[in-house]
Amino acid sequence: MGGSVKDVQSKAELDNLRQSGAPVILHFWASWCDASKHMDQVFAHLSIDFPLAHFLRVEAEEQPEISEAYSVSAVPYFVFLKDGKTVDKLEGADPSSLANKVAKVAGSINPGEPAAPASLGMAAGPTILEAVKELAKEDTASQLISQVQPGQSEGLKKRLQQLVNSHPIMLFMKGSPEEPKCGFSRKVVDILKAEKVKFGTFDILSDSEVREGLKIFSNWPTFPQLYCKGELLGGCDIAIAMHDSGELKEVFRDHGIDADKEKITETGSSEGGISETNGLSEALISRLKGLINSSPVMLFMKGKPDEPRCGFSGKVVEILRQEKVDFASFDILSDDEVRQGLKVYSNWSSYPQLYIRGELIGGSDIVLEMQKSGELKRILTEKEIIQKETLEDRLRHLITSSPVMLFMKGTPDVPRCGFSSKVVNALREEGVSFGSFDILTDDEVRQGLKDFSSWPTFPQLYYKGELIGGCDIVMELRNTGELKYTLSE
């Protein structure tokens, strides 16, 4: 070790270091990310302060297997390991938090001495201060774009959605199928050719907006990315595993792709529902019923909730978490008898399958549509899975939906009253990112918030769920130079 940073070249290499039991700190970074570069300098100096720990750097896009194993969805991202186990994580560029977390995991250089944050006078101290200043200047431009300029982000989102849906099978890769620019992209192209399916591609090296936008859109930090009927399947490693196991062929078949090939007759129809269970033993039927009813909300999926093995399963897990639903799951890749038997029993030929109180709801497409329409929440409420949301619950959710939240008349770009316009301008002048809600569009929120906050007028500005005040208070804070400090402490 001895105070140096090492670049990890493979998951096997990382696993060997983990098994040593020594503290390990992983820095997931990307060459295109300025924040990664600032944090890398801090990381290097911390390795000097704590020479008994392993400081490892992982280029997220070039090591997708490692990135996927640690659920990396953005860079910079840090993982802290001790005795071979993950004990802490840090997402984003926060030099002081990184120093403190490293000190906590790596401990003191000298046994018996208390661990101290590296920001308190050791080698990394000056670098931390410099990094804080540089990051403050940049002020997370991506957040400003997404929150203060929603029109642009919506335009990009629409473009990405169109690209993802432009072909039944769509591969976002580095280069082209004829000239791949990385080995991972080449492997997925070879797999799709071996599957004998037609597919579209997009060279993410040709468009940085698509390249960076798709990482957020799909919550997947690396490339290539493979989609089927608009849903993310995964990256190179997942595509390889699905191809080797026959899963990929099954997914394509279940979604009606490559109809020219000989079809395997399924017992189900596109509508689904419990069918006659011809061919299933009584023991298997009993087992399937037991599994389906083992939890009020039961998801049969590929992989586990924290490690989905296909994009469709990951999407349903995400939806259930958004709805704040407690659910159990079963990995159908771990039991072929259940996997094949449930298709016949439920008359539904693909996975995932979601059940509520023993009744089949459907797969990812249906669950997604039900969430968008509000039908899923209605069923969950009727089945007494979740409590009906009260007005107070809704207001609390809205207030905390953004760290800085403004309830105003109109929108930031088109305020509908002078007081709202003044607060918007004050926040923008201070470079503060904020969310907003137009109280003219919802009378329930408009009237309810007056009682909830004991504040009878609008606009109302909140920070981390706490009311700051209205226009006069915001103007006073700005004039005294306290506004930005108040909204960042």
Short mmCIF file of C-alpha atoms in Angstrom, two decimals:
data_model
loop_
_atom_site.label_atom_id
_atom_site.label_comp_id
_atom_site.label_asym_id
_atom_site.label_seq_id
_atom_site.Cartn_x
_atom_site.Cartn_y
_atom_site.Cartn_z
CA MET A 1 0.00 0.00 0.00
CA GLY A 2 2.25 2.82 1.24
CA GLY A 3 0.23 5.86 0.22
CA SER A 4 -0.59 5.41 -3.45
CA VAL A 5 -3.67 4.99 -5.64
CA LYS A 6 -3.94 1.91 -7.81
CA ASP A 7 -6.12 1.54 -10.91
CA VAL A 8 -8.23 -1.63 -10.78
CA GLN A 9 -8.14 -3.64 -14.00
CA SER A 10 -10.58 -6.45 -13.18
CA LYS A 11 -13.18 -7.62 -10.68
CA ALA A 12 -10.97 -10.60 -9.82
CA GLU A 13 -8.19 -8.24 -8.81
CA LEU A 14 -10.59 -6.31 -6.60
CA ASP A 15 -11.98 -9.48 -5.01
CA ASN A 16 -8.45 -10.58 -4.04
CA LEU A 17 -7.81 -7.29 -2.27
CA ARG A 18 -11.15 -7.47 -0.47
CA GLN A 19 -10.29 -10.88 0.91
CA SER A 20 -7.23 -9.44 2.63
CA GLY A 21 -9.54 -7.84 5.22
CA ALA A 22 -7.68 -4.51 5.07
CA PRO A 23 -9.67 -1.29 4.58
CA VAL A 24 -10.41 -0.65 0.91
CA ILE A 25 -11.70 2.62 -0.56
CA LEU A 26 -12.97 2.57 -4.14
CA HIS A 27 -13.24 5.69 -6.27
CA PHE A 28 -15.52 5.24 -9.30
CA TRP A 29 -14.65 8.02 -11.75
CA ALA A 30 -14.86 9.07 -15.39
CA SER A 31 -12.34 11.00 -17.47
CA TRP A 32 -15.03 13.34 -18.82
CA CYS A 33 -16.25 14.39 -15.36
CA ASP A 34 -14.59 17.50 -13.88
CA ALA A 35 -15.90 16.68 -10.40
CA SER A 36 -14.16 13.30 -10.64
CA LYS A 37 -10.87 15.05 -11.37
CA HIS A 38 -11.18 17.32 -8.34
CA MET A 39 -12.09 14.41 -6.08
CA ASP A 40 -9.25 12.31 -7.50
CA GLN A 41 -6.74 14.84 -6.20
CA VAL A 42 -8.26 14.63 -2.73
CA PHE A 43 -8.32 10.83 -3.01
CA ALA A 44 -4.60 10.72 -3.86
CA HIS A 45 -3.65 12.88 -0.87
CA LEU A 46 -5.81 10.80 1.46
CA SER A 47 -3.87 7.71 0.38
CA ILE A 48 -0.78 9.41 1.84
CA ASP A 49 -2.55 10.14 5.12
CA PHE A 50 -3.78 6.55 5.46
CA PRO A 51 -1.05 4.25 4.04
CA LEU A 52 -2.49 1.13 5.71
CA ALA A 53 -5.60 1.20 3.50
CA HIS A 54 -5.99 0.27 -0.16
CA PHE A 55 -7.01 3.24 -2.31
CA LEU A 56 -8.35 1.91 -5.59
CA ARG A 57 -9.57 3.82 -8.62
CA VAL A 58 -12.17 2.31 -10.97
CA GLU A 59 -13.01 3.89 -14.33
CA ALA A 60 -16.78 3.28 -14.27
CA GLU A 61 -17.36 3.02 -18.00
CA GLU A 62 -14.36 0.76 -18.66
CA GLN A 63 -15.16 -1.63 -15.78
CA PRO A 64 -18.92 -2.23 -16.12
CA GLU A 65 -18.81 -5.51 -14.19
CA ILE A 66 -17.46 -3.74 -11.11
CA SER A 67 -19.74 -0.71 -11.56
CA GLU A 68 -22.80 -2.94 -11.78
CA ALA A 69 -21.71 -4.98 -8.76
CA TYR A 70 -21.69 -1.83 -6.62
CA SER A 71 -24.80 -0.24 -8.20
CA VAL A 72 -22.88 2.79 -9.43
CA SER A 73 -25.31 5.19 -11.15
CA ALA A 74 -23.27 8.40 -11.13
CA VAL A 75 -19.70 9.63 -10.71
CA PRO A 76 -17.84 10.47 -8.58
CA TYR A 77 -18.89 7.59 -6.32
CA PHE A 78 -17.02 6.06 -3.40
CA VAL A 79 -17.40 2.69 -1.69
CA PHE A 80 -15.77 1.88 1.67
CA LEU A 81 -14.91 -1.73 2.49
CA LYS A 82 -13.64 -3.30 5.70
CA ASP A 83 -13.12 -6.95 6.51
CA GLY A 84 -14.33 -7.72 2.99
CA LYS A 85 -17.72 -6.03 3.49
CA THR A 86 -19.22 -2.76 2.30
CA VAL A 87 -19.57 -0.47 5.32
CA ASP A 88 -20.29 2.91 3.74
CA LYS A 89 -20.86 4.78 0.46
CA LEU A 90 -20.59 8.35 -0.78
CA GLU A 91 -22.16 9.72 -3.94
CA GLY A 92 -21.11 13.05 -5.40
CA ALA A 93 -18.29 15.54 -4.93
CA ASP A 94 -18.00 16.20 -1.19
CA PRO A 95 -14.31 16.42 -0.19
CA SER A 96 -14.92 16.91 3.54
CA SER A 97 -17.33 13.96 3.78
CA LEU A 98 -14.86 11.80 1.86
CA ALA A 99 -12.08 12.69 4.30
CA ASN A 100 -14.22 11.91 7.33
CA LYS A 101 -15.50 8.62 5.93
CA VAL A 102 -11.97 7.52 5.00
CA ALA A 103 -10.77 8.35 8.51
CA LYS A 104 -13.64 6.38 10.02
CA VAL A 105 -12.95 3.28 7.91
CA ALA A 106 -9.15 3.40 7.69
CA GLY A 107 -8.60 4.44 11.32
CA SER A 108 -5.46 5.96 12.76
CA ILE A 109 -2.01 5.40 11.31
CA ASN A 110 -0.79 4.50 14.79
CA PRO A 111 -2.69 1.81 16.75
CA GLY A 112 -4.38 3.16 19.85
CA GLU A 113 -4.76 6.68 18.50
CA PRO A 114 -8.22 7.95 17.55
CA ALA A 115 -9.03 8.32 13.87
CA ALA A 116 -9.20 11.93 12.75
CA PRO A 117 -10.67 13.49 9.64
CA ALA A 118 -8.04 14.12 7.02
CA SER A 119 -9.38 17.64 6.72
CA LEU A 120 -7.90 18.53 10.11
CA GLY A 121 -4.35 19.43 9.14
CA MET A 122 -2.97 16.32 7.44
CA ALA A 123 -1.64 15.97 3.89
CA ALA A 124 -5.05 16.15 2.22
CA GLY A 125 -6.15 19.29 4.07
CA PRO A 126 -5.03 21.99 1.58
CA THR A 127 -6.25 19.91 -1.36
CA ILE A 128 -9.66 19.50 0.26
CA LEU A 129 -10.02 23.25 0.72
CA GLU A 130 -9.00 23.88 -2.88
CA ALA A 131 -11.40 21.25 -4.18
CA VAL A 132 -14.26 22.73 -2.17
CA LYS A 133 -13.60 26.14 -3.75
CA GLU A 134 -13.44 24.74 -7.29
CA LEU A 135 -16.59 22.67 -6.86
CA ALA A 136 -18.41 25.66 -5.40
CA LYS A 137 -17.57 27.64 -8.54
CA GLU A 138 -19.00 24.96 -10.78
CA ASP A 139 -22.06 24.75 -8.49
CA THR A 140 -23.40 21.56 -10.02
CA ALA A 141 -24.50 22.94 -13.38
CA SER A 142 -26.43 19.77 -14.15
CA GLN A 143 -28.78 20.45 -11.23
CA LEU A 144 -29.38 23.99 -12.43
CA ILE A 145 -30.27 22.74 -15.87
CA SER A 146 -32.66 20.07 -14.61
CA GLN A 147 -34.45 22.17 -11.99
CA VAL A 148 -34.39 25.76 -13.21
CA GLN A 149 -34.65 24.99 -16.92
CA PRO A 150 -37.14 22.10 -17.09
CA GLY A 151 -37.89 22.75 -20.77
CA GLN A 152 -34.41 21.71 -21.89
CA SER A 153 -34.33 18.55 -19.80
CA GLU A 154 -37.78 17.57 -21.06
CA GLY A 155 -36.59 18.03 -24.63
CA LEU A 156 -33.61 15.77 -24.06
CA LYS A 157 -35.75 13.23 -22.25
CA LYS A 158 -38.13 13.13 -25.21
CA ARG A 159 -35.24 12.66 -27.62
CA LEU A 160 -33.78 9.81 -25.56
CA GLN A 161 -37.19 8.13 -25.33
CA GLN A 162 -37.51 8.32 -29.12
CA LEU A 163 -34.04 6.84 -29.61
CA VAL A 164 -34.66 4.03 -27.12
CA ASN A 165 -37.92 3.15 -28.90
CA SER A 166 -36.59 3.61 -32.44
CA HIS A 167 -36.00 -0.17 -32.87
CA PRO A 168 -37.43 -3.20 -31.06
CA ILE A 169 -33.82 -4.04 -30.13
CA MET A 170 -31.65 -0.97 -29.63
CA LEU A 171 -27.96 -0.91 -28.72
CA PHE A 172 -26.19 2.23 -27.52
CA MET A 173 -22.53 1.51 -28.09
CA LYS A 174 -19.13 3.01 -28.72
CA GLY A 175 -18.62 3.01 -32.47
CA SER A 176 -20.68 1.08 -34.99
CA PRO A 177 -21.38 -2.65 -35.46
CA GLU A 178 -18.82 -2.70 -38.27
CA GLU A 179 -16.25 -0.73 -36.26
CA PRO A 180 -16.80 -1.05 -32.48
CA LYS A 181 -14.66 1.34 -30.45
CA CYS A 182 -14.44 -0.83 -27.33
CA GLY A 183 -14.31 -4.53 -26.54
CA PHE A 184 -17.53 -4.50 -24.52
CA SER A 185 -19.50 -3.04 -27.42
CA ARG A 186 -17.97 -5.59 -29.79
CA LYS A 187 -19.02 -8.46 -27.52
CA VAL A 188 -22.67 -7.34 -27.43
CA VAL A 189 -22.72 -6.88 -31.22
CA ASP A 190 -21.37 -10.43 -31.61
CA ILE A 191 -24.04 -11.74 -29.24
CA LEU A 192 -26.88 -10.07 -31.16
CA LYS A 193 -25.50 -11.43 -34.42
CA ALA A 194 -25.33 -14.89 -32.86
CA GLU A 195 -28.97 -14.50 -31.79
CA LYS A 196 -29.75 -13.68 -35.47
CA VAL A 197 -31.91 -10.67 -34.62
CA LYS A 198 -32.14 -7.30 -36.30
CA PHE A 199 -31.10 -4.38 -34.12
CA GLY A 200 -30.55 -0.65 -34.30
CA THR A 201 -27.51 1.13 -32.86
CA PHE A 202 -26.40 4.59 -31.80
CA ASP A 203 -22.76 5.63 -31.47
CA ILE A 204 -22.65 7.45 -28.11
CA LEU A 205 -19.18 8.80 -28.97
CA SER A 206 -20.79 10.94 -31.68
CA ASP A 207 -23.12 12.84 -29.32
CA SER A 208 -22.04 13.79 -25.78
CA GLU A 209 -25.56 15.05 -24.93
CA VAL A 210 -27.03 11.61 -25.60
CA ARG A 211 -24.11 9.88 -23.92
CA GLU A 212 -24.42 11.78 -20.64
CA GLY A 213 -28.20 12.08 -20.75
CA LEU A 214 -28.74 8.37 -21.23
CA LYS A 215 -26.81 7.56 -18.07
CA ILE A 216 -29.33 9.53 -16.04
CA PHE A 217 -32.32 8.48 -18.15
CA SER A 218 -31.57 4.77 -17.69
CA ASN A 219 -29.85 5.03 -14.29
CA TRP A 220 -27.01 3.01 -15.82
CA PRO A 221 -23.53 4.60 -15.79
CA THR A 222 -21.71 2.61 -18.46
CA PHE A 223 -21.89 1.59 -22.10
CA PRO A 224 -22.92 -0.38 -24.06
CA GLN A 225 -26.59 -0.36 -23.06
CA LEU A 226 -29.00 -2.87 -24.62
CA TYR A 227 -32.76 -2.19 -24.83
CA CYS A 228 -35.67 -4.40 -25.83
CA LYS A 229 -39.00 -2.76 -26.66
CA GLY A 230 -37.90 0.40 -24.86
CA GLU A 231 -36.78 -1.32 -21.64
CA LEU A 232 -33.17 -1.58 -20.51
CA LEU A 233 -31.83 -5.13 -20.37
CA GLY A 234 -28.38 -4.13 -19.13
CA GLY A 235 -24.77 -3.87 -20.19
CA CYS A 236 -22.17 -6.23 -21.59
CA ASP A 237 -21.92 -8.65 -18.66
CA ILE A 238 -25.68 -9.07 -18.35
CA ALA A 239 -26.05 -9.57 -22.11
CA ILE A 240 -23.35 -12.26 -22.03
CA ALA A 241 -24.95 -14.06 -19.08
CA MET A 242 -28.42 -13.92 -20.64
CA HIS A 243 -27.08 -15.19 -23.96
CA ASP A 244 -25.16 -18.06 -22.38
CA SER A 245 -28.19 -19.15 -20.32
CA GLY A 246 -30.68 -18.81 -23.18
CA GLU A 247 -32.43 -15.95 -21.37
CA LEU A 248 -31.83 -13.47 -24.16
CA LYS A 249 -33.50 -15.65 -26.75
CA GLU A 250 -36.45 -16.10 -24.41
CA VAL A 251 -36.82 -12.35 -23.79
CA PHE A 252 -36.80 -11.64 -27.52
CA ARG A 253 -39.34 -14.38 -28.15
CA ASP A 254 -41.61 -13.24 -25.33
CA HIS A 255 -41.72 -9.77 -26.85
CA GLY A 256 -42.55 -10.95 -30.35
CA ILE A 257 -39.13 -10.28 -31.86
CA ASP A 258 -37.80 -12.35 -34.75
CA ALA A 259 -41.18 -13.79 -35.71
CA ASP A 260 -39.68 -15.54 -38.74
CA LYS A 261 -38.05 -18.13 -36.54
CA GLU A 262 -39.93 -21.17 -35.38
CA LYS A 263 -42.08 -20.21 -32.41
CA ILE A 264 -42.32 -22.26 -29.24
CA THR A 265 -45.98 -22.60 -28.35
CA GLU A 266 -46.88 -21.12 -24.98
CA THR A 267 -49.97 -22.03 -23.04
CA GLY A 268 -50.77 -18.43 -22.21
CA SER A 269 -52.37 -15.55 -24.02
CA SER A 270 -51.36 -11.92 -24.04
CA GLU A 271 -54.07 -11.11 -21.54
CA GLY A 272 -52.85 -13.50 -18.86
CA GLY A 273 -54.77 -14.68 -15.82
CA ILE A 274 -54.91 -17.99 -13.96
CA SER A 275 -55.49 -20.82 -16.44
CA GLU A 276 -56.03 -24.53 -16.44
CA THR A 277 -52.89 -26.07 -14.96
CA ASN A 278 -52.62 -29.05 -17.32
CA GLY A 279 -49.31 -30.82 -17.03
CA LEU A 280 -48.38 -29.46 -13.61
CA SER A 281 -48.12 -31.81 -10.68
CA GLU A 282 -50.23 -31.19 -7.59
CA ALA A 283 -47.04 -30.69 -5.59
CA LEU A 284 -45.83 -27.96 -7.96
CA ILE A 285 -49.24 -26.26 -8.02
CA SER A 286 -49.29 -26.25 -4.23
CA ARG A 287 -45.78 -24.80 -4.16
CA LEU A 288 -46.63 -22.06 -6.67
CA LYS A 289 -49.74 -21.08 -4.73
CA GLY A 290 -47.69 -20.93 -1.55
CA LEU A 291 -45.10 -18.67 -3.16
CA ILE A 292 -47.68 -16.37 -4.73
CA ASN A 293 -49.45 -15.93 -1.40
CA SER A 294 -46.32 -15.76 0.73
CA SER A 295 -46.50 -11.96 0.74
CA PRO A 296 -49.33 -9.46 0.09
CA VAL A 297 -47.20 -8.09 -2.77
CA MET A 298 -45.10 -10.72 -4.51
CA LEU A 299 -42.75 -10.15 -7.43
CA PHE A 300 -41.34 -12.98 -9.52
CA MET A 301 -38.31 -11.45 -11.20
CA LYS A 302 -34.92 -12.11 -12.71
CA GLY A 303 -32.37 -11.50 -10.00
CA LYS A 304 -32.93 -9.73 -6.68
CA PRO A 305 -34.35 -6.26 -5.93
CA ASP A 306 -30.87 -4.88 -5.24
CA GLU A 307 -29.36 -6.75 -8.20
CA PRO A 308 -31.94 -7.10 -11.00
CA ARG A 309 -30.75 -9.25 -13.89
CA CYS A 310 -32.87 -7.55 -16.52
CA GLY A 311 -34.21 -4.06 -17.14
CA PHE A 312 -37.86 -5.15 -17.00
CA SER A 313 -37.44 -6.56 -13.50
CA GLY A 314 -35.48 -3.49 -12.42
CA LYS A 315 -38.28 -1.25 -13.67
CA VAL A 316 -40.96 -2.98 -11.55
CA VAL A 317 -38.70 -2.89 -8.48
CA GLU A 318 -38.22 0.85 -9.04
CA ILE A 319 -41.98 1.40 -9.37
CA LEU A 320 -42.76 -0.51 -6.16
CA ARG A 321 -40.14 1.49 -4.29
CA GLN A 322 -41.54 4.74 -5.68
CA GLU A 323 -44.94 3.70 -4.36
CA LYS A 324 -43.29 2.85 -1.02
CA VAL A 325 -44.62 -0.71 -1.07
CA ASP A 326 -43.16 -3.52 1.03
CA PHE A 327 -42.83 -6.56 -1.21
CA ALA A 328 -41.23 -9.97 -1.36
CA SER A 329 -39.52 -11.39 -4.42
CA PHE A 330 -38.46 -14.68 -5.94
CA ASP A 331 -35.53 -15.04 -8.32
CA ILE A 332 -36.89 -17.22 -11.12
CA LEU A 333 -33.35 -17.71 -12.46
CA SER A 334 -32.59 -19.73 -9.32
CA ASP A 335 -35.32 -22.35 -9.86
CA ASP A 336 -36.21 -23.59 -13.33
CA GLU A 337 -39.18 -25.60 -12.05
CA VAL A 338 -40.84 -22.46 -10.68
CA ARG A 339 -39.81 -20.43 -13.69
CA GLN A 340 -41.41 -22.74 -16.23
CA GLY A 341 -44.31 -23.83 -14.05
CA LEU A 342 -45.46 -20.31 -13.22
CA LYS A 343 -45.82 -19.50 -16.93
CA VAL A 344 -48.38 -22.27 -17.25
CA TYR A 345 -50.06 -21.65 -13.91
CA SER A 346 -50.48 -17.91 -14.45
CA ASN A 347 -51.04 -18.09 -18.21
CA TRP A 348 -48.35 -15.41 -18.57
CA SER A 349 -45.32 -16.25 -20.64
CA SER A 350 -42.72 -13.69 -19.53
CA TYR A 351 -41.11 -12.12 -16.47
CA PRO A 352 -41.36 -10.22 -14.22
CA GLN A 353 -44.80 -11.12 -12.86
CA LEU A 354 -46.38 -9.03 -10.09
CA TYR A 355 -49.06 -10.38 -7.75
CA ILE A 356 -51.13 -8.45 -5.21
CA ARG A 357 -53.07 -10.47 -2.63
CA GLY A 358 -52.58 -13.57 -4.78
CA GLU A 359 -53.91 -11.98 -7.99
CA LEU A 360 -51.76 -11.49 -11.08
CA ILE A 361 -51.35 -7.83 -12.00
CA GLY A 362 -49.05 -8.32 -15.01
CA GLY A 363 -45.55 -7.58 -16.24
CA SER A 364 -43.45 -4.42 -16.48
CA ASP A 365 -45.44 -2.72 -19.26
CA ILE A 366 -48.76 -3.11 -17.45
CA VAL A 367 -47.35 -2.10 -14.06
CA LEU A 368 -45.78 1.01 -15.62
CA GLU A 369 -49.02 2.04 -17.31
CA MET A 370 -50.96 1.42 -14.09
CA GLN A 371 -48.57 3.62 -12.17
CA LYS A 372 -48.84 6.44 -14.72
CA SER A 373 -52.64 6.33 -14.67
CA GLY A 374 -52.86 6.08 -10.87
CA GLU A 375 -54.53 2.67 -11.13
CA LEU A 376 -51.70 0.93 -9.27
CA LYS A 377 -52.01 3.22 -6.24
CA ARG A 378 -55.79 2.73 -6.29
CA ILE A 379 -55.46 -1.08 -6.22
CA LEU A 380 -52.80 -0.95 -3.51
CA THR A 381 -55.11 1.24 -1.44
CA GLU A 382 -58.18 -0.95 -2.05
CA LYS A 383 -56.22 -4.06 -1.11
CA GLU A 384 -55.07 -2.28 2.06
CA ILE A 385 -51.42 -2.55 1.06
CA ILE A 386 -50.90 1.18 1.49
CA GLN A 387 -52.94 3.76 3.35
CA LYS A 388 -54.80 6.39 1.37
CA GLU A 389 -52.64 9.48 1.14
CA THR A 390 -53.96 12.31 3.28
CA LEU A 391 -53.67 15.96 2.30
CA GLU A 392 -51.04 16.37 5.01
CA ASP A 393 -49.02 13.48 3.55
CA ARG A 394 -49.25 15.03 0.10
CA LEU A 395 -48.14 18.43 1.34
CA ARG A 396 -45.17 16.94 3.22
CA HIS A 397 -44.17 15.07 0.06
CA LEU A 398 -44.37 18.23 -2.05
CA ILE A 399 -42.46 20.34 0.46
CA THR A 400 -39.58 17.86 0.59
CA SER A 401 -39.57 17.05 -3.14
CA SER A 402 -36.62 19.44 -3.59
CA PRO A 403 -34.11 20.73 -0.99
CA VAL A 404 -35.19 24.27 -1.88
CA MET A 405 -38.90 24.35 -2.75
CA LEU A 406 -40.92 27.38 -3.82
CA PHE A 407 -44.71 27.44 -3.82
CA MET A 408 -45.60 30.30 -6.12
CA LYS A 409 -48.16 31.70 -8.51
CA GLY A 410 -47.15 30.58 -11.99
CA THR A 411 -43.82 29.05 -12.97
CA PRO A 412 -40.21 30.33 -12.64
CA ASP A 413 -40.20 31.25 -16.33
CA VAL A 414 -43.71 32.77 -16.25
CA PRO A 415 -44.51 34.10 -12.75
CA ARG A 416 -48.15 35.13 -12.25
CA CYS A 417 -47.54 37.75 -9.55
CA GLY A 418 -44.84 40.29 -8.71
CA PHE A 419 -44.00 38.76 -5.32
CA SER A 420 -43.38 35.34 -6.88
CA SER A 421 -41.25 36.97 -9.59
CA LYS A 422 -39.11 38.73 -6.97
CA VAL A 423 -38.37 35.50 -5.10
CA VAL A 424 -37.50 33.64 -8.32
CA ASN A 425 -35.09 36.42 -9.33
CA ALA A 426 -33.50 36.46 -5.87
CA LEU A 427 -32.87 32.71 -5.95
CA ARG A 428 -31.44 32.84 -9.44
CA GLU A 429 -29.19 35.79 -8.60
CA GLU A 430 -27.76 33.76 -5.72
CA GLY A 431 -27.27 30.73 -7.97
CA VAL A 432 -29.63 28.57 -5.89
CA SER A 433 -31.20 25.54 -7.56
CA PHE A 434 -34.84 25.08 -6.61
CA GLY A 435 -38.02 23.20 -7.36
CA SER A 436 -41.37 24.92 -7.69
CA PHE A 437 -45.12 24.29 -7.56
CA ASP A 438 -47.76 26.49 -9.18
CA ILE A 439 -50.44 26.85 -6.48
CA LEU A 440 -52.87 28.27 -9.07
CA THR A 441 -53.13 24.79 -10.61
CA ASP A 442 -54.31 22.99 -7.46
CA ASP A 443 -56.74 24.63 -5.06
CA GLU A 444 -56.43 21.78 -2.55
CA VAL A 445 -52.71 22.41 -2.18
CA ARG A 446 -53.20 26.18 -2.24
CA GLN A 447 -55.69 26.21 0.64
CA GLY A 448 -54.18 23.29 2.54
CA LEU A 449 -50.70 24.77 2.62
CA LYS A 450 -51.96 27.92 4.32
CA ASP A 451 -53.17 25.88 7.31
CA PHE A 452 -50.26 23.43 7.22
CA SER A 453 -47.63 26.17 7.38
CA SER A 454 -49.68 28.74 9.32
CA TRP A 455 -48.73 31.19 6.58
CA PRO A 456 -51.70 32.78 4.76
CA THR A 457 -50.04 34.15 1.62
CA PHE A 458 -47.91 33.13 -1.32
CA PRO A 459 -45.16 32.68 -2.35
CA GLN A 460 -43.83 30.36 0.37
CA LEU A 461 -40.19 29.22 0.35
CA TYR A 462 -39.06 26.00 2.08
CA TYR A 463 -35.61 24.58 2.76
CA LYS A 464 -35.29 20.90 3.65
CA GLY A 465 -38.95 20.79 4.61
CA GLU A 466 -38.83 23.86 6.85
CA LEU A 467 -40.62 27.11 6.02
CA ILE A 468 -38.27 30.06 5.40
CA GLY A 469 -41.03 32.58 4.71
CA GLY A 470 -42.59 34.71 2.01
CA CYS A 471 -41.39 37.46 -0.30
CA ASP A 472 -40.49 40.03 2.37
CA ILE A 473 -38.35 37.59 4.38
CA VAL A 474 -36.56 36.32 1.27
CA MET A 475 -35.80 39.91 0.18
CA GLU A 476 -34.47 40.74 3.64
CA LEU A 477 -32.22 37.66 3.65
CA ARG A 478 -30.91 38.57 0.22
CA ASN A 479 -30.22 42.19 1.17
CA THR A 480 -28.26 41.13 4.26
CA GLY A 481 -26.31 38.52 2.30
CA GLU A 482 -27.76 35.64 4.31
CA LEU A 483 -29.99 34.01 1.67
CA LYS A 484 -27.50 31.63 0.09
CA TYR A 485 -26.06 30.72 3.50
CA THR A 486 -29.53 30.00 4.87
CA LEU A 487 -30.33 27.73 1.94
CA SER A 488 -27.09 25.75 2.15
CA GLU A 489 -26.31 25.30 5.84
#
